[in-house]
Amino acid sequence: MLKIGDFEFNSRLFLGTGKFSDEETQTKAIEASETEVLTFAVRRMNLYDKDLPNPLANIDLKNFTTFPNTAGAKTVEETVRIAEIANHAGVCDMIKVEVIGDDKTLLPDPIATYEACEILLDKGYTVCPYISNDVVLARRLEELGVHAVMPLASPIGTGRGINNPLNLRYIIEQANIPVIVDAGIGSPKDACYAMELGADAILLNTAVSGAEDPVKMAKAMKLGIEAGMLSQEAGRIPVRYTAQASSPAEGLGFL
Amino acid sequence: MQCIINDETFTFDEELTVSQLLEQMEIDPDRIIVEHNGTLIKKEAFDSHIVRSDDRLELLEFVGGG
């Protein structure tokens, strides 16, 4: 059982809802993933194309733990404002604090992230910041009181998998709060690897919505994360430099 | 009267409630979040909350995101 603040989850897959081709595919992918947590964003309505497809409009968010992001925010003020809007609308069980500090890499601004978390914690939110693989920032955010940290695997939407397993491992080993690996997951092996490294959960979006068959990939991700979690609990063998025979060395006298 | 909605000027015949404004703009009130002069308006208040000339509105919604 995964606990984040007052929330408890059986599933360790948190699913983003962006960039699905159509509503039916999204609905089936959500079902196949067996996720309990959905992430989404706040945007201005397009006033000239009000019938623009919005698959999210047809999902009953009451059936999920709502986890809006603050994507699009580049300042502390914008981040807090987006959180307040989501909270006002009654769909902000937890907030993913995402403050982009670089337009090219979409890497987060660590200072603005810290300051926004401080304000949102004061306001009583369940706060989960998206961060780079910064071990010290992760520790400082935990000391501040955030409910989970969300270090990236690799930059958003790249599908490059775990770019910095060493730092990710450092973050996981020091953490007394859940670590959710977020962004850059490309395939189930990445998600499995993150779980084997000791992550508590995975947040992914494009890896599913951008797959040729998003529904099948949603199931594959679920299974990959479950496999990684089982492996984490089972304890893998150490990596050795030299070969060690699996079959007995004795009893070969007949050869 | 004129008011600013999502940074653009819109003209209406007279002052109206948020509900009436959304109806005239053919916007489904269920999927919208309304911010009026910097203050978020609760859905229950859409029928009574008045929009006046030169007011600023933000019409927001939830969209897919990760």
mmCIF file with all atom_site columns, N, CA, C and O in Angstrom, chain B residues 1 11 14 16 19 22 28 30 45 47 49 53 59 62:
data_model
loop_
_atom_site.group_PDB
_atom_site.id
_atom_site.type_symbol
_atom_site.label_atom_id
_atom_site.label_alt_id
_atom_site.label_comp_id
_atom_site.label_asym_id
_atom_site.label_entity_id
_atom_site.label_seq_id
_atom_site.pdbx_PDB_ins_code
_atom_site.Cartn_x
_atom_site.Cartn_y
_atom_site.Cartn_z
_atom_site.occupancy
_atom_site.B_iso_or_equiv
_atom_site.pdbx_formal_charge
_atom_site.auth_seq_id
_atom_site.auth_comp_id
_atom_site.auth_asym_id
_atom_site.auth_atom_id
_atom_site.pdbx_PDB_model_num
ATOM 1  N N  . MET B 1 1  ? -22.970 46.638 -23.169 1.00 0.00 ? 1  MET B N  1
ATOM 2  C CA . MET B 1 1  ? -21.780 46.786 -22.334 1.00 0.00 ? 1  MET B CA 1
ATOM 3  C C  . MET B 1 1  ? -20.641 45.921 -22.902 1.00 0.00 ? 1  MET B C  1
ATOM 4  O O  . MET B 1 1  ? -20.879 44.945 -23.604 1.00 0.00 ? 1  MET B O  1
ATOM 5  N N  . THR B 1 11 ? -18.955 42.249 -26.560 1.00 0.00 ? 11 THR B N  1
ATOM 6  C CA . THR B 1 11 ? -20.028 43.214 -26.335 1.00 0.00 ? 11 THR B CA 1
ATOM 7  C C  . THR B 1 11 ? -21.349 42.474 -26.102 1.00 0.00 ? 11 THR B C  1
ATOM 8  O O  . THR B 1 11 ? -21.684 41.544 -26.847 1.00 0.00 ? 11 THR B O  1
ATOM 9  N N  . GLU B 1 14 ? -26.605 44.152 -22.366 1.00 0.00 ? 14 GLU B N  1
ATOM 10 C CA . GLU B 1 14 ? -26.779 44.721 -21.034 1.00 0.00 ? 14 GLU B CA 1
ATOM 11 C C  . GLU B 1 14 ? -25.978 43.911 -20.017 1.00 0.00 ? 14 GLU B C  1
ATOM 12 O O  . GLU B 1 14 ? -25.430 42.854 -20.353 1.00 0.00 ? 14 GLU B O  1
ATOM 13 N N  . LEU B 1 16 ? -25.282 41.282 -17.231 1.00 0.00 ? 16 LEU B N  1
ATOM 14 C CA . LEU B 1 16 ? -25.908 39.964 -17.146 1.00 0.00 ? 16 LEU B CA 1
ATOM 15 C C  . LEU B 1 16 ? -25.196 39.087 -16.122 1.00 0.00 ? 16 LEU B C  1
ATOM 16 O O  . LEU B 1 16 ? -24.091 39.411 -15.678 1.00 0.00 ? 16 LEU B O  1
ATOM 17 N N  . SER B 1 19 ? -24.236 33.012 -15.598 1.00 0.00 ? 19 SER B N  1
ATOM 18 C CA . SER B 1 19 ? -25.002 31.977 -16.312 1.00 0.00 ? 19 SER B CA 1
ATOM 19 C C  . SER B 1 19 ? -25.515 32.487 -17.652 1.00 0.00 ? 19 SER B C  1
ATOM 20 O O  . SER B 1 19 ? -25.421 31.795 -18.676 1.00 0.00 ? 19 SER B O  1
ATOM 21 N N  . LEU B 1 22 ? -22.636 32.854 -20.114 1.00 0.00 ? 22 LEU B N  1
ATOM 22 C CA . LEU B 1 22 ? -22.197 31.569 -20.663 1.00 0.00 ? 22 LEU B CA 1
ATOM 23 C C  . LEU B 1 22 ? -23.212 31.042 -21.669 1.00 0.00 ? 22 LEU B C  1
ATOM 24 O O  . LEU B 1 22 ? -22.851 30.485 -22.712 1.00 0.00 ? 22 LEU B O  1
ATOM 25 N N  . ASP B 1 28 ? -20.898 25.374 -22.166 1.00 0.00 ? 28 ASP B N  1
ATOM 26 C CA . ASP B 1 28 ? -21.441 24.462 -21.168 1.00 0.00 ? 28 ASP B CA 1
ATOM 27 C C  . ASP B 1 28 ? -20.889 24.846 -19.783 1.00 0.00 ? 28 ASP B C  1
ATOM 28 O O  . ASP B 1 28 ? -19.681 24.759 -19.559 1.00 0.00 ? 28 ASP B O  1
ATOM 29 N N  . ASP B 1 30 ? -20.934 23.382 -17.078 1.00 0.00 ? 30 ASP B N  1
ATOM 30 C CA . ASP B 1 30 ? -20.391 22.275 -16.288 1.00 0.00 ? 30 ASP B CA 1
ATOM 31 C C  . ASP B 1 30 ? -18.886 22.110 -16.470 1.00 0.00 ? 30 ASP B C  1
ATOM 32 O O  . ASP B 1 30 ? -18.208 21.570 -15.605 1.00 0.00 ? 30 ASP B O  1
ATOM 33 N N  . ALA B 1 45 ? -22.912 30.160 -7.676  1.00 0.00 ? 45 ALA B N  1
ATOM 34 C CA . ALA B 1 45 ? -23.162 31.608 -7.750  1.00 0.00 ? 45 ALA B CA 1
ATOM 35 C C  . ALA B 1 45 ? -23.300 32.099 -9.191  1.00 0.00 ? 45 ALA B C  1
ATOM 36 O O  . ALA B 1 45 ? -23.544 33.290 -9.427  1.00 0.00 ? 45 ALA B O  1
ATOM 37 N N  . ASP B 1 47 ? -25.692 31.881 -11.235 1.00 0.00 ? 47 ASP B N  1
ATOM 38 C CA . ASP B 1 47 ? -27.014 32.467 -11.523 1.00 0.00 ? 47 ASP B CA 1
ATOM 39 C C  . ASP B 1 47 ? -27.175 33.855 -10.939 1.00 0.00 ? 47 ASP B C  1
ATOM 40 O O  . ASP B 1 47 ? -28.016 34.639 -11.400 1.00 0.00 ? 47 ASP B O  1
ATOM 41 N N  . HIS B 1 49 ? -24.343 35.963 -9.831  1.00 0.00 ? 49 HIS B N  1
ATOM 42 C CA . HIS B 1 49 ? -23.163 36.837 -9.950  1.00 0.00 ? 49 HIS B CA 1
ATOM 43 C C  . HIS B 1 49 ? -23.263 37.698 -11.215 1.00 0.00 ? 49 HIS B C  1
ATOM 44 O O  . HIS B 1 49 ? -23.393 37.184 -12.322 1.00 0.00 ? 49 HIS B O  1
ATOM 45 N N  . SER B 1 53 ? -19.935 46.278 -17.039 1.00 0.00 ? 53 SER B N  1
ATOM 46 C CA . SER B 1 53 ? -19.081 46.848 -18.084 1.00 0.00 ? 53 SER B CA 1
ATOM 47 C C  . SER B 1 53 ? -17.646 46.989 -17.581 1.00 0.00 ? 53 SER B C  1
ATOM 48 O O  . SER B 1 53 ? -17.411 47.350 -16.430 1.00 0.00 ? 53 SER B O  1
ATOM 49 N N  . LEU B 1 59 ? -12.169 32.464 -18.574 1.00 0.00 ? 59 LEU B N  1
ATOM 50 C CA . LEU B 1 59 ? -12.925 31.218 -18.690 1.00 0.00 ? 59 LEU B CA 1
ATOM 51 C C  . LEU B 1 59 ? -11.920 30.088 -18.898 1.00 0.00 ? 59 LEU B C  1
ATOM 52 O O  . LEU B 1 59 ? -11.241 30.023 -19.922 1.00 0.00 ? 59 LEU B O  1
ATOM 53 N N  . PHE B 1 62 ? -10.372 22.261 -17.486 1.00 0.00 ? 62 PHE B N  1
ATOM 54 C CA . PHE B 1 62 ? -9.358  21.220 -17.324 1.00 0.00 ? 62 PHE B CA 1
ATOM 55 C C  . PHE B 1 62 ? -9.140  20.541 -18.664 1.00 0.00 ? 62 PHE B C  1
ATOM 56 O O  . PHE B 1 62 ? -10.092 20.274 -19.389 1.00 0.00 ? 62 PHE B O  1
#
